[in-house]
Amino acid sequence: MSVNHRNVRRAAVAALGAGVLLSTAACGSSSSNSSANGPVTMTLWTNATTGPGTTFFKDTIQSFEKANPNVTIKMQVVQNEDLDGKLQTALQAGQGTAPDIFLQRGGGKEAAMVQAGQLADISDSLSAETKANVSPGSFAQAQVDGKTYAMPVDLLPGGFWYSKDLFKQAGIAKPPTTLAELEADNTKLKGIGVSPIAVGGKDAWPAAHWYYWFALRECSQQTLDATAQSLKFDDPCWTKAGNDLLAFEKTSPFQPGFLNTSAQQGAGSSAGLVANHKAAMELMGAWDPGVIGSLTPNKKPLPDLGFFPMVQVPGGQGDPQAIMGGSDGYSCSAWAPQPACSDFLNYLVTTPVQENYYKAFDVVPVNKAAQAVVKEPYLRDLMKATNKAPYVSTWLDTLYGLNVGNALNTSVVNLLAGKGSVQGIIDAVNNASAKG
């Protein structure tokens, strides 16, 4: 969640690589009893709207409160697509309205909160257990100017999540590695009566992800680094990425009405289409297995779920093995009671809690010791692909901040809806950047 683009990518690779190779034994709560400061009540905002995720936070709060009897935490679940806007409004209102603990997406969004004085610096509040179990690379993603403003809880690189059964039915022996192979496989999948790729275009960002990934393949690492500083799309690769997306969309790879489909809400969402074998795959972050699992008929993980990385695009300047992703974390607002808030963040990354986090969300936990319990082949394939990546880019709408990110997402949707153009994407980003 760092605003340093280069460090984010290297840190993510190092963090995930360390998780595969290392295991540090530790258990128990690292939080101190906050009763010395008298009774404390805190609010927590999370986007964990599905059953296992909501249950995880309820149970975690209950166990923390038991160990800290003078602390009470009130949880509020906020729909993912509504979170950024509501959080921005609440933080601007300040004390009394802002949540004490909340999901932190990082990047430019986190940097803006720091600049506005809305976040607590928790650098000196990290426990010895936390430092032992969370790699420095993971903390680098939660820092702004070398100071830590969030506690990372997972590792979320992206790629394709697909149904092995549908691929087999379509006669696809192995996942595609090139754009041409992906397009050929899409034709085979249409032949068995399913949509090749599900997209939750109604929520904008899932559709915009396709532009991000084409940009990752078209733009060099140096261009991505420079753009993270300038916030201007002045390299030809940004136009090439838009042309790639437009050409790909014309092959009809997505489900009918994809621009009116939500990403995560119900069986008819893009994740739900994959969960119910109505679509063969979805290009999404590593939170997707948990969402898909919550939308299967029996509410259990999809048995035939697989993973493969974004395909190569011919002629691109980006490394064909580069990955895009991020890490969820939780921050304390500047007005949160301390040390209770930091104590809870430390508790979130203790080994038993992280093992439960993995089971609830079906993602790779940030705690190195807890990563030993990750058994799913698709998560192992995800870690393998990330370890091979020469760099890992942060999601562009997160990296570039709320204003530029929103302009980017909206302009990509307009392109796909036939209401905009590739140049419109470039202009929207540059105009939003100029406004600050």
Short mmCIF file of C-alpha atoms in Angstrom, two decimals:
data_model
loop_
_atom_site.label_atom_id
_atom_site.label_comp_id
_atom_site.label_asym_id
_atom_site.label_seq_id
_atom_site.Cartn_x
_atom_site.Cartn_y
_atom_site.Cartn_z
CA MET A 1 0.00 0.00 0.00
CA SER A 2 2.96 2.29 -0.44
CA VAL A 3 2.75 5.25 -2.74
CA ASN A 4 6.19 4.40 -4.09
CA HIS A 5 5.25 2.40 -7.18
CA ARG A 6 8.59 0.68 -7.62
CA ASN A 7 8.81 -0.34 -3.99
CA VAL A 8 5.24 -1.63 -4.02
CA ARG A 9 5.96 -4.03 -6.83
CA ARG A 10 9.24 -5.31 -5.42
CA ALA A 11 7.78 -5.52 -1.94
CA ALA A 12 4.82 -7.58 -3.07
CA VAL A 13 7.06 -10.12 -4.78
CA ALA A 14 9.36 -10.29 -1.78
CA ALA A 15 6.47 -10.58 0.64
CA LEU A 16 4.74 -13.40 -1.21
CA GLY A 17 8.01 -15.17 -1.91
CA ALA A 18 8.92 -15.03 1.74
CA GLY A 19 5.55 -16.47 2.58
CA VAL A 20 6.22 -19.57 0.50
CA LEU A 21 9.70 -20.18 1.84
CA LEU A 22 9.56 -19.11 5.45
CA SER A 23 7.60 -20.11 8.50
CA THR A 24 7.91 -18.44 11.88
CA ALA A 25 6.19 -20.15 14.77
CA ALA A 26 4.15 -17.80 16.92
CA CYS A 27 0.76 -17.79 18.53
CA GLY A 28 -1.45 -15.92 20.94
CA SER A 29 -2.45 -12.29 21.19
CA SER A 30 0.15 -9.56 21.04
CA SER A 31 -2.25 -6.92 22.31
CA SER A 32 -1.85 -5.31 25.69
CA ASN A 33 -4.81 -4.85 28.02
CA SER A 34 -6.12 -1.37 27.28
CA SER A 35 -8.09 -1.17 30.52
CA ALA A 36 -5.40 1.05 31.99
CA ASN A 37 -6.91 3.91 30.03
CA GLY A 38 -10.46 3.15 31.15
CA PRO A 39 -13.40 1.89 29.04
CA VAL A 40 -12.90 2.29 25.30
CA THR A 41 -15.44 1.99 22.48
CA MET A 42 -14.30 1.85 18.86
CA THR A 43 -16.04 1.53 15.49
CA LEU A 44 -14.78 -0.72 12.70
CA TRP A 45 -15.77 -0.44 9.05
CA THR A 46 -15.24 -3.45 6.80
CA ASN A 47 -16.40 -4.52 3.34
CA ALA A 48 -16.76 -8.15 4.46
CA THR A 49 -20.40 -8.52 3.45
CA THR A 50 -20.42 -12.29 2.83
CA GLY A 51 -21.14 -14.87 5.53
CA PRO A 52 -17.66 -16.26 6.33
CA GLY A 53 -16.04 -12.83 6.20
CA THR A 54 -18.63 -11.19 8.41
CA THR A 55 -18.40 -14.11 10.84
CA PHE A 56 -14.61 -13.79 10.94
CA PHE A 57 -14.77 -10.18 12.09
CA LYS A 58 -17.52 -10.88 14.60
CA ASP A 59 -15.52 -13.73 16.12
CA THR A 60 -12.25 -11.79 16.04
CA ILE A 61 -13.81 -8.80 17.74
CA GLN A 62 -15.38 -11.05 20.36
CA SER A 63 -12.09 -12.78 21.16
CA PHE A 64 -10.23 -9.45 21.34
CA GLU A 65 -12.86 -8.00 23.64
CA LYS A 66 -12.58 -11.07 25.88
CA ALA A 67 -8.82 -10.49 26.21
CA ASN A 68 -9.40 -6.75 26.67
CA PRO A 69 -12.58 -6.50 28.77
CA ASN A 70 -12.67 -2.69 28.83
CA VAL A 71 -12.66 -2.46 25.03
CA THR A 72 -15.83 -2.58 22.92
CA ILE A 73 -15.71 -2.66 19.11
CA LYS A 74 -18.82 -1.94 17.06
CA MET A 75 -18.65 -3.32 13.53
CA GLN A 76 -20.31 -1.73 10.51
CA VAL A 77 -20.40 -3.63 7.22
CA VAL A 78 -20.25 -1.37 4.15
CA GLN A 79 -20.78 -2.62 0.60
CA ASN A 80 -17.42 -2.61 -1.19
CA GLU A 81 -18.51 -0.27 -3.98
CA ASP A 82 -19.85 2.26 -1.45
CA LEU A 83 -16.92 2.18 0.94
CA ASP A 84 -14.56 4.72 -0.63
CA GLY A 85 -17.18 7.46 -0.92
CA LYS A 86 -18.63 6.93 2.55
CA LEU A 87 -15.19 6.74 4.10
CA GLN A 88 -14.06 9.94 2.42
CA THR A 89 -17.13 11.78 3.74
CA ALA A 90 -16.71 10.38 7.26
CA LEU A 91 -13.00 11.18 7.47
CA GLN A 92 -13.58 14.71 6.26
CA ALA A 93 -16.16 15.14 9.05
CA GLY A 94 -13.51 14.07 11.56
CA GLN A 95 -13.88 13.01 15.16
CA GLY A 96 -17.29 11.68 16.13
CA THR A 97 -18.14 10.64 12.56
CA ALA A 98 -15.01 8.93 11.23
CA PRO A 99 -14.62 5.20 12.03
CA ASP A 100 -11.75 4.34 14.35
CA ILE A 101 -10.67 1.26 12.36
CA PHE A 102 -11.33 0.79 8.66
CA LEU A 103 -10.28 -1.06 5.52
CA GLN A 104 -7.30 0.63 3.87
CA ARG A 105 -6.74 0.18 0.13
CA GLY A 106 -3.41 2.01 0.08
CA GLY A 107 -1.72 3.80 -2.80
CA GLY A 108 -2.73 7.35 -3.62
CA LYS A 109 -5.89 6.97 -1.53
CA GLU A 110 -3.85 6.29 1.59
CA ALA A 111 -1.42 9.11 0.77
CA ALA A 112 -4.29 11.58 0.49
CA MET A 113 -5.56 10.55 3.93
CA VAL A 114 -2.10 11.03 5.38
CA GLN A 115 -1.77 14.45 3.79
CA ALA A 116 -5.14 15.44 5.26
CA GLY A 117 -4.06 14.33 8.75
CA GLN A 118 -6.72 11.61 8.92
CA LEU A 119 -4.56 8.57 9.76
CA ALA A 120 -2.62 7.49 12.83
CA ASP A 121 1.06 6.64 12.40
CA ILE A 122 1.39 3.15 13.91
CA SER A 123 5.12 2.73 13.19
CA ASP A 124 6.08 2.65 16.86
CA SER A 125 3.10 0.50 17.85
CA LEU A 126 4.02 -2.64 15.90
CA SER A 127 4.56 -5.49 18.33
CA ALA A 128 7.59 -7.79 18.27
CA GLU A 129 5.30 -10.65 17.22
CA THR A 130 3.95 -8.60 14.33
CA LYS A 131 7.44 -7.71 13.12
CA ALA A 132 8.44 -11.37 13.28
CA ASN A 133 5.48 -12.66 11.30
CA VAL A 134 4.92 -9.90 8.72
CA SER A 135 7.75 -9.31 6.27
CA PRO A 136 9.31 -5.86 5.76
CA GLY A 137 8.14 -6.05 2.14
CA SER A 138 4.53 -6.26 3.25
CA PHE A 139 4.98 -3.30 5.56
CA ALA A 140 6.50 -1.31 2.69
CA GLN A 141 3.11 -1.52 1.00
CA ALA A 142 1.49 0.10 4.05
CA GLN A 143 3.85 3.05 4.29
CA VAL A 144 3.92 6.65 3.20
CA ASP A 145 7.30 8.40 3.41
CA GLY A 146 8.68 5.54 5.48
CA LYS A 147 5.96 5.67 8.13
CA THR A 148 3.40 2.89 8.62
CA TYR A 149 -0.25 3.92 8.49
CA ALA A 150 -1.95 0.55 8.01
CA MET A 151 -1.62 -3.07 9.03
CA PRO A 152 -1.55 -5.35 5.96
CA VAL A 153 -3.67 -8.48 6.40
CA ASP A 154 -3.38 -10.35 3.09
CA LEU A 155 -1.66 -10.58 -0.29
CA LEU A 156 -3.90 -9.97 -3.31
CA PRO A 157 -2.25 -10.27 -6.73
CA GLY A 158 -4.62 -10.78 -9.62
CA GLY A 159 -5.18 -12.95 -12.66
CA PHE A 160 -7.76 -15.29 -14.16
CA TRP A 161 -9.93 -17.48 -11.94
CA TYR A 162 -11.49 -20.22 -14.06
CA SER A 163 -13.55 -23.39 -14.07
CA LYS A 164 -11.42 -26.41 -14.88
CA ASP A 165 -14.55 -28.41 -15.65
CA LEU A 166 -15.79 -25.93 -18.26
CA PHE A 167 -12.35 -25.72 -19.84
CA LYS A 168 -12.29 -29.53 -20.09
CA GLN A 169 -15.80 -29.64 -21.59
CA ALA A 170 -14.68 -27.12 -24.21
CA GLY A 171 -11.64 -29.21 -25.11
CA ILE A 172 -9.13 -26.77 -23.62
CA ALA A 173 -6.18 -28.84 -22.41
CA LYS A 174 -4.33 -26.06 -20.60
CA PRO A 175 -4.84 -22.39 -19.76
CA PRO A 176 -3.86 -19.85 -22.43
CA THR A 177 -0.60 -17.90 -22.19
CA THR A 178 -1.07 -15.50 -25.11
CA LEU A 179 -3.85 -13.19 -26.23
CA ALA A 180 -4.35 -15.23 -29.40
CA GLU A 181 -4.77 -18.42 -27.36
CA LEU A 182 -7.25 -16.69 -25.04
CA GLU A 183 -9.36 -15.57 -27.98
CA ALA A 184 -9.28 -19.08 -29.47
CA ASP A 185 -10.34 -20.57 -26.13
CA ASN A 186 -13.17 -18.06 -25.87
CA THR A 187 -14.55 -19.40 -29.14
CA LYS A 188 -14.41 -22.97 -27.80
CA LEU A 189 -16.22 -21.94 -24.61
CA LYS A 190 -18.98 -20.26 -26.58
CA GLY A 191 -19.37 -23.57 -28.38
CA ILE A 192 -20.51 -25.31 -25.18
CA GLY A 193 -23.04 -22.57 -24.41
CA VAL A 194 -21.30 -20.58 -21.67
CA SER A 195 -19.96 -17.05 -21.54
CA PRO A 196 -16.17 -17.19 -21.76
CA ILE A 197 -15.47 -14.30 -19.38
CA ALA A 198 -17.59 -12.68 -16.68
CA VAL A 199 -17.25 -8.95 -15.99
CA GLY A 200 -19.05 -6.89 -13.35
CA GLY A 201 -19.18 -3.72 -15.43
CA LYS A 202 -21.93 -2.13 -13.36
CA ASP A 203 -19.39 -1.45 -10.63
CA ALA A 204 -16.97 0.15 -13.12
CA TRP A 205 -13.67 -0.98 -11.60
CA PRO A 206 -13.95 -4.64 -12.74
CA ALA A 207 -14.34 -3.50 -16.34
CA ALA A 208 -11.54 -0.98 -15.89
CA HIS A 209 -9.29 -3.77 -14.66
CA TRP A 210 -9.10 -4.98 -18.24
CA TYR A 211 -7.56 -1.68 -19.27
CA TYR A 212 -5.12 -1.90 -16.34
CA TRP A 213 -3.93 -5.32 -17.43
CA PHE A 214 -3.50 -4.35 -21.06
CA ALA A 215 -1.54 -1.31 -19.85
CA LEU A 216 0.66 -3.57 -17.71
CA ARG A 217 1.55 -5.50 -20.84
CA GLU A 218 1.92 -2.48 -23.15
CA CYS A 219 3.79 -0.10 -20.83
CA SER A 220 7.34 -0.61 -19.59
CA GLN A 221 8.20 -0.69 -15.92
CA GLN A 222 9.92 2.67 -16.36
CA THR A 223 6.75 4.21 -17.82
CA LEU A 224 4.65 2.84 -14.97
CA ASP A 225 7.10 4.32 -12.46
CA ALA A 226 7.11 7.71 -14.18
CA THR A 227 3.32 7.81 -14.48
CA ALA A 228 2.95 7.06 -10.77
CA GLN A 229 4.73 10.35 -10.15
CA SER A 230 3.32 12.52 -12.94
CA LEU A 231 -0.22 11.05 -13.06
CA LYS A 232 -0.24 11.85 -16.76
CA PHE A 233 -0.91 9.38 -19.55
CA ASP A 234 1.55 10.89 -22.02
CA ASP A 235 3.22 7.71 -23.29
CA PRO A 236 1.83 6.00 -26.43
CA CYS A 237 1.48 2.74 -24.49
CA TRP A 238 -1.63 4.07 -22.71
CA THR A 239 -3.30 4.55 -26.07
CA LYS A 240 -2.18 1.10 -27.21
CA ALA A 241 -3.73 -0.43 -24.09
CA GLY A 242 -7.06 1.20 -24.94
CA ASN A 243 -6.89 -0.03 -28.52
CA ASP A 244 -6.10 -3.53 -27.26
CA LEU A 245 -9.15 -3.51 -25.01
CA LEU A 246 -11.41 -2.16 -27.75
CA ALA A 247 -10.24 -4.82 -30.20
CA PHE A 248 -10.65 -7.58 -27.62
CA GLU A 249 -14.16 -6.44 -26.67
CA LYS A 250 -15.19 -6.64 -30.32
CA THR A 251 -14.61 -10.42 -30.19
CA SER A 252 -17.56 -10.61 -27.71
CA PRO A 253 -15.67 -12.35 -24.87
CA PHE A 254 -17.94 -11.13 -22.06
CA GLN A 255 -21.41 -12.21 -20.95
CA PRO A 256 -24.44 -10.40 -22.45
CA GLY A 257 -25.26 -7.25 -20.49
CA PHE A 258 -21.90 -7.19 -18.72
CA LEU A 259 -22.09 -3.43 -18.22
CA ASN A 260 -25.24 -3.95 -16.12
CA THR A 261 -23.80 -6.82 -14.08
CA SER A 262 -22.53 -6.27 -10.54
CA ALA A 263 -19.25 -7.81 -9.46
CA GLN A 264 -20.00 -9.57 -6.20
CA GLN A 265 -23.68 -9.31 -5.30
CA GLY A 266 -25.70 -12.48 -5.82
CA ALA A 267 -25.69 -15.41 -8.23
CA GLY A 268 -26.16 -13.06 -11.18
CA SER A 269 -22.99 -11.11 -10.44
CA SER A 270 -19.78 -11.77 -12.37
CA ALA A 271 -18.39 -13.84 -9.47
CA GLY A 272 -21.75 -15.60 -9.24
CA LEU A 273 -21.68 -16.52 -12.92
CA VAL A 274 -18.35 -18.29 -12.40
CA ALA A 275 -19.60 -19.86 -9.15
CA ASN A 276 -22.59 -21.36 -10.97
CA HIS A 277 -20.77 -22.36 -14.18
CA LYS A 278 -22.58 -19.78 -16.28
CA ALA A 279 -19.24 -18.20 -17.22
CA ALA A 280 -15.86 -19.91 -17.49
CA MET A 281 -13.54 -17.30 -15.95
CA GLU A 282 -13.07 -13.87 -14.45
CA LEU A 283 -10.05 -11.54 -14.41
CA MET A 284 -9.92 -10.41 -10.80
CA GLY A 285 -7.84 -10.00 -7.65
CA ALA A 286 -7.05 -12.78 -5.20
CA TRP A 287 -10.13 -12.05 -3.11
CA ASP A 288 -12.21 -13.67 -5.86
CA PRO A 289 -12.05 -17.32 -4.67
CA GLY A 290 -13.72 -16.34 -1.40
CA VAL A 291 -16.41 -14.34 -3.18
CA ILE A 292 -17.00 -17.13 -5.70
CA GLY A 293 -17.23 -19.68 -2.88
CA SER A 294 -19.87 -17.62 -1.10
CA LEU A 295 -22.03 -17.66 -4.25
CA THR A 296 -21.96 -21.37 -5.16
CA PRO A 297 -25.23 -23.28 -4.61
CA ASN A 298 -23.88 -24.89 -1.41
CA LYS A 299 -21.95 -21.78 -0.31
CA LYS A 300 -18.70 -23.74 -0.37
CA PRO A 301 -15.50 -23.21 -2.42
CA LEU A 302 -15.83 -24.02 -6.12
CA PRO A 303 -14.25 -27.51 -6.40
CA ASP A 304 -12.89 -27.05 -9.92
CA LEU A 305 -11.51 -23.53 -9.47
CA GLY A 306 -8.15 -22.83 -11.09
CA PHE A 307 -5.84 -19.87 -11.65
CA PHE A 308 -3.64 -18.60 -14.47
CA PRO A 309 -1.90 -15.24 -14.93
CA MET A 310 -2.79 -12.52 -17.41
CA VAL A 311 -1.83 -13.56 -20.93
CA GLN A 312 0.98 -12.04 -22.98
CA VAL A 313 0.18 -9.29 -25.46
CA PRO A 314 2.30 -9.15 -28.64
CA GLY A 315 4.57 -6.15 -29.05
CA GLY A 316 4.12 -4.80 -25.54
CA GLN A 317 6.95 -3.10 -23.67
CA GLY A 318 5.89 -4.54 -20.31
CA ASP A 319 7.37 -7.76 -19.00
CA PRO A 320 5.04 -10.63 -19.99
CA GLN A 321 5.28 -12.10 -16.47
CA ALA A 322 4.52 -8.88 -14.60
CA ILE A 323 1.64 -9.10 -12.12
CA MET A 324 -0.83 -6.56 -10.79
CA GLY A 325 -2.27 -6.59 -7.31
CA GLY A 326 -2.16 -5.17 -3.84
CA SER A 327 -2.75 -5.91 -0.20
CA ASP A 328 -5.73 -5.12 1.98
CA GLY A 329 -4.99 -3.55 5.32
CA TYR A 330 -6.65 -1.78 8.22
CA SER A 331 -5.87 1.71 9.48
CA CYS A 332 -6.56 3.65 12.65
CA SER A 333 -8.04 7.08 12.13
CA ALA A 334 -6.21 10.01 13.65
CA TRP A 335 -8.93 10.23 16.32
CA ALA A 336 -8.97 6.55 17.30
CA PRO A 337 -8.25 5.75 20.98
CA GLN A 338 -4.74 4.48 21.55
CA PRO A 339 -3.24 2.05 22.37
CA ALA A 340 -6.50 0.12 21.91
CA CYS A 341 -6.69 0.68 18.16
CA SER A 342 -3.10 -0.33 17.46
CA ASP A 343 -3.50 -3.30 19.78
CA PHE A 344 -6.40 -4.53 17.65
CA LEU A 345 -4.39 -4.12 14.44
CA ASN A 346 -1.55 -6.18 15.95
CA TYR A 347 -4.10 -8.80 16.96
CA LEU A 348 -5.36 -9.05 13.36
CA VAL A 349 -1.99 -10.44 12.23
CA THR A 350 -1.37 -12.96 15.00
CA THR A 351 -0.99 -16.47 13.63
CA PRO A 352 -4.28 -18.01 14.87
CA VAL A 353 -6.29 -15.00 13.69
CA GLN A 354 -4.54 -15.04 10.30
CA GLU A 355 -5.24 -18.74 9.87
CA ASN A 356 -8.91 -17.97 10.46
CA TYR A 357 -8.68 -15.05 8.03
CA TYR A 358 -7.41 -17.39 5.31
CA LYS A 359 -10.21 -19.87 5.98
CA ALA A 360 -12.86 -17.14 5.89
CA PHE A 361 -11.69 -15.24 2.82
CA ASP A 362 -9.82 -17.95 0.86
CA VAL A 363 -6.84 -15.66 0.29
CA VAL A 364 -3.13 -15.75 1.12
CA PRO A 365 -2.65 -14.32 4.64
CA VAL A 366 0.15 -11.83 5.24
CA ASN A 367 1.43 -13.71 8.31
CA LYS A 368 4.30 -15.97 7.19
CA ALA A 369 3.55 -18.69 9.72
CA ALA A 370 -0.13 -18.75 8.77
CA GLN A 371 0.75 -19.20 5.09
CA ALA A 372 1.79 -22.76 5.90
CA VAL A 373 -1.89 -23.75 6.05
CA VAL A 374 -2.59 -22.62 2.46
CA LYS A 375 -3.29 -25.83 0.53
CA GLU A 376 -5.55 -24.89 -2.40
CA PRO A 377 -3.87 -25.52 -5.77
CA TYR A 378 -5.19 -22.26 -7.21
CA LEU A 379 -3.61 -20.22 -4.40
CA ARG A 380 -0.38 -22.14 -4.80
CA ASP A 381 -0.46 -21.37 -8.55
CA LEU A 382 -1.07 -17.74 -7.66
CA MET A 383 1.96 -17.66 -5.38
CA LYS A 384 4.06 -19.38 -8.06
CA ALA A 385 3.11 -16.80 -10.69
CA THR A 386 3.82 -13.95 -8.30
CA ASN A 387 7.21 -15.34 -7.38
CA LYS A 388 8.10 -15.42 -11.09
CA ALA A 389 7.01 -11.82 -11.62
CA PRO A 390 9.85 -9.32 -12.07
CA TYR A 391 7.57 -6.63 -10.62
CA VAL A 392 4.05 -6.31 -9.22
CA SER A 393 2.09 -3.16 -10.02
CA THR A 394 -0.53 -1.77 -7.67
CA TRP A 395 -4.09 -1.52 -9.04
CA LEU A 396 -4.06 1.69 -11.05
CA ASP A 397 -7.16 3.27 -9.52
CA THR A 398 -5.66 2.70 -6.06
CA LEU A 399 -2.19 3.87 -7.03
CA TYR A 400 -3.37 7.08 -8.65
CA GLY A 401 -5.78 8.13 -5.91
CA LEU A 402 -9.53 8.54 -5.71
CA ASN A 403 -10.06 11.40 -8.20
CA VAL A 404 -7.81 10.11 -10.98
CA GLY A 405 -8.88 6.52 -10.30
CA ASN A 406 -12.56 7.35 -10.60
CA ALA A 407 -11.97 9.27 -13.83
CA LEU A 408 -10.02 6.34 -15.25
CA ASN A 409 -12.66 3.76 -14.32
CA THR A 410 -15.54 5.84 -15.68
CA SER A 411 -13.79 6.56 -18.97
CA VAL A 412 -13.04 2.87 -19.55
CA VAL A 413 -16.70 1.99 -18.98
CA ASN A 414 -17.70 4.73 -21.41
CA LEU A 415 -15.37 3.21 -24.00
CA LEU A 416 -16.90 -0.24 -23.59
CA ALA A 417 -20.41 1.22 -23.70
CA GLY A 418 -19.70 2.95 -26.99
CA LYS A 419 -20.06 6.37 -25.37
CA GLY A 420 -16.38 7.24 -25.29
CA SER A 421 -13.07 6.71 -27.03
CA VAL A 422 -9.53 5.64 -26.26
CA GLN A 423 -8.48 9.28 -26.39
CA GLY A 424 -11.28 9.95 -23.92
CA ILE A 425 -9.48 7.75 -21.37
CA ILE A 426 -6.25 9.70 -21.82
CA ASP A 427 -8.04 13.05 -21.57
CA ALA A 428 -10.07 12.05 -18.50
CA VAL A 429 -6.97 10.98 -16.57
CA ASN A 430 -4.94 14.04 -17.55
CA ASN A 431 -7.81 16.40 -16.72
CA ALA A 432 -8.37 14.76 -13.32
CA SER A 433 -4.65 14.93 -12.61
CA ALA A 434 -4.55 18.62 -13.46
CA LYS A 435 -7.35 19.32 -10.97
CA GLY A 436 -5.37 17.61 -8.19
#
